[in-house]
Amino acid sequence: NTLAAFRQGIADGADWLELDVQENADGDVVVVHDRDFMRVARRETHVFQITGSELRDLDVGSFFAPAFADQRVPTLRDVLEQVKGRAGLFIELKYYGHDQALERKVVDLVEAAGMTSRTVIMSLEYDGIRKTAEMRPQWTYGLLNAVAIGDLTRLQVDFLALAAKGATYSTIRRAHRRGLKVYAWTINDPIQMWVMMSRGVDGIITDRVALARQVMDLR
């Protein structure tokens, strides 16, 4: 979830980039995965408690490698400007109980950037997806799921983003029969990439874009 990572993804041949959004203390939509910054900056502050000025001083790249010490938490606006014309966006709405108007703000930012045709919305929270769909029913929506409960293909979504264990051949076939696409995550092993492609997934979400391209070329 850094601009450096998104630039690398584009350079490696990603068709789409996946990111996570939340609101910070100023109500701005920022691109952060976790509830807090412990993993990336050894700081327990929650995202909703931190201001934009504080974020500008927060190093979220050094934990990965010293060369990325200049990386800061980007806003969704920053990312939209960076990727427009170069890749599409899978925007995951993150809910940790402190969002004020996350769906509306994301819609406004995507539209202002002219990225509506290259943006899809997904979330673990079905209610969040439906709230956004009520505002923009013509957009593309998907449910992110780690542990399937019931028949997810009956939900009012356009795609399912399933953890590898859930992306079975039968589930993929059932989803396709009902007009849903299926994306599998997070697929970083070349053998597993091959298996998922053979099962008929419509795409894979991976940290290793260049490797996925090699597997696709080989197939």
mmCIF file with all atom_site columns, N, CA and C in Angstrom, residues 9 16 18 30 43 49 53 55 113 138 153 167 175 182 206 210:
data_model
loop_
_atom_site.group_PDB
_atom_site.id
_atom_site.type_symbol
_atom_site.label_atom_id
_atom_site.label_alt_id
_atom_site.label_comp_id
_atom_site.label_asym_id
_atom_site.label_entity_id
_atom_site.label_seq_id
_atom_site.pdbx_PDB_ins_code
_atom_site.Cartn_x
_atom_site.Cartn_y
_atom_site.Cartn_z
_atom_site.occupancy
_atom_site.B_iso_or_equiv
_atom_site.pdbx_formal_charge
_atom_site.auth_seq_id
_atom_site.auth_comp_id
_atom_site.auth_asym_id
_atom_site.auth_atom_id
_atom_site.pdbx_PDB_model_num
ATOM 1  N N  . GLY A 1 9   ? 4.351   -2.577  -9.283  1.00 0.00 ? 9   GLY A N  1
ATOM 2  C CA . GLY A 1 9   ? 3.318   -3.430  -9.841  1.00 0.00 ? 9   GLY A CA 1
ATOM 3  C C  . GLY A 1 9   ? 3.032   -3.105  -11.295 1.00 0.00 ? 9   GLY A C  1
ATOM 4  N N  . TRP A 1 16  ? -4.282  -4.602  -12.934 1.00 0.00 ? 16  TRP A N  1
ATOM 5  C CA . TRP A 1 16  ? -4.998  -3.893  -11.881 1.00 0.00 ? 16  TRP A CA 1
ATOM 6  C C  . TRP A 1 16  ? -4.133  -3.876  -10.625 1.00 0.00 ? 16  TRP A C  1
ATOM 7  N N  . GLU A 1 18  ? -4.466  -3.636  -6.317  1.00 0.00 ? 18  GLU A N  1
ATOM 8  C CA . GLU A 1 18  ? -5.411  -3.774  -5.213  1.00 0.00 ? 18  GLU A CA 1
ATOM 9  C C  . GLU A 1 18  ? -4.910  -2.973  -4.031  1.00 0.00 ? 18  GLU A C  1
ATOM 10 N N  . VAL A 1 30  ? -7.369  7.434   3.195   1.00 0.00 ? 30  VAL A N  1
ATOM 11 C CA . VAL A 1 30  ? -5.958  7.065   3.084   1.00 0.00 ? 30  VAL A CA 1
ATOM 12 C C  . VAL A 1 30  ? -5.847  5.576   2.771   1.00 0.00 ? 30  VAL A C  1
ATOM 13 N N  . ARG A 1 43  ? 4.135   1.489   15.374  1.00 0.00 ? 43  ARG A N  1
ATOM 14 C CA . ARG A 1 43  ? 3.356   2.513   16.067  1.00 0.00 ? 43  ARG A CA 1
ATOM 15 C C  . ARG A 1 43  ? 1.930   2.010   16.239  1.00 0.00 ? 43  ARG A C  1
ATOM 16 N N  . GLN A 1 49  ? -7.107  7.764   14.216  1.00 0.00 ? 49  GLN A N  1
ATOM 17 C CA . GLN A 1 49  ? -6.588  8.703   15.216  1.00 0.00 ? 49  GLN A CA 1
ATOM 18 C C  . GLN A 1 49  ? -5.457  9.580   14.681  1.00 0.00 ? 49  GLN A C  1
ATOM 19 N N  . SER A 1 53  ? -0.949  15.464  8.663   1.00 0.00 ? 53  SER A N  1
ATOM 20 C CA . SER A 1 53  ? 0.387   15.997  8.928   1.00 0.00 ? 53  SER A CA 1
ATOM 21 C C  . SER A 1 53  ? 1.259   14.966  9.632   1.00 0.00 ? 53  SER A C  1
ATOM 22 N N  . LEU A 1 55  ? 0.922   11.720  9.283   1.00 0.00 ? 55  LEU A N  1
ATOM 23 C CA . LEU A 1 55  ? 1.211   10.692  8.286   1.00 0.00 ? 55  LEU A CA 1
ATOM 24 C C  . LEU A 1 55  ? 2.390   11.072  7.408   1.00 0.00 ? 55  LEU A C  1
ATOM 25 N N  . ALA A 1 113 ? -11.361 11.857  -10.353 1.00 0.00 ? 113 ALA A N  1
ATOM 26 C CA . ALA A 1 113 ? -10.146 11.441  -11.055 1.00 0.00 ? 113 ALA A CA 1
ATOM 27 C C  . ALA A 1 113 ? -10.436 10.892  -12.449 1.00 0.00 ? 113 ALA A C  1
ATOM 28 N N  . GLN A 1 138 ? -24.284 1.204   -11.274 1.00 0.00 ? 138 GLN A N  1
ATOM 29 C CA . GLN A 1 138 ? -23.659 0.767   -12.525 1.00 0.00 ? 138 GLN A CA 1
ATOM 30 C C  . GLN A 1 138 ? -22.189 0.373   -12.354 1.00 0.00 ? 138 GLN A C  1
ATOM 31 N N  . THR A 1 153 ? -22.425 -17.275 -4.091  1.00 0.00 ? 153 THR A N  1
ATOM 32 C CA . THR A 1 153 ? -22.782 -16.925 -5.472  1.00 0.00 ? 153 THR A CA 1
ATOM 33 C C  . THR A 1 153 ? -24.199 -16.368 -5.572  1.00 0.00 ? 153 THR A C  1
ATOM 34 N N  . ALA A 1 167 ? -11.376 -21.053 -3.466  1.00 0.00 ? 167 ALA A N  1
ATOM 35 C CA . ALA A 1 167 ? -11.485 -20.981 -4.929  1.00 0.00 ? 167 ALA A CA 1
ATOM 36 C C  . ALA A 1 167 ? -11.411 -22.380 -5.534  1.00 0.00 ? 167 ALA A C  1
ATOM 37 N N  . ALA A 1 175 ? -20.181 -20.085 -9.672  1.00 0.00 ? 175 ALA A N  1
ATOM 38 C CA . ALA A 1 175 ? -20.178 -18.627 -9.819  1.00 0.00 ? 175 ALA A CA 1
ATOM 39 C C  . ALA A 1 175 ? -20.326 -18.234 -11.286 1.00 0.00 ? 175 ALA A C  1
ATOM 40 N N  . VAL A 1 182 ? -14.602 -14.734 -10.663 1.00 0.00 ? 182 VAL A N  1
ATOM 41 C CA . VAL A 1 182 ? -13.908 -15.175 -9.456  1.00 0.00 ? 182 VAL A CA 1
ATOM 42 C C  . VAL A 1 182 ? -12.435 -14.800 -9.540  1.00 0.00 ? 182 VAL A C  1
ATOM 43 N N  . THR A 1 206 ? -1.921  -11.131 -6.522  1.00 0.00 ? 206 THR A N  1
ATOM 44 C CA . THR A 1 206 ? -0.604  -11.633 -6.154  1.00 0.00 ? 206 THR A CA 1
ATOM 45 C C  . THR A 1 206 ? 0.342   -10.502 -5.794  1.00 0.00 ? 206 THR A C  1
ATOM 46 N N  . ALA A 1 210 ? 5.359   -10.054 -11.736 1.00 0.00 ? 210 ALA A N  1
ATOM 47 C CA . ALA A 1 210 ? 6.239   -10.488 -12.829 1.00 0.00 ? 210 ALA A CA 1
ATOM 48 C C  . ALA A 1 210 ? 6.222   -12.007 -12.961 1.00 0.00 ? 210 ALA A C  1
#
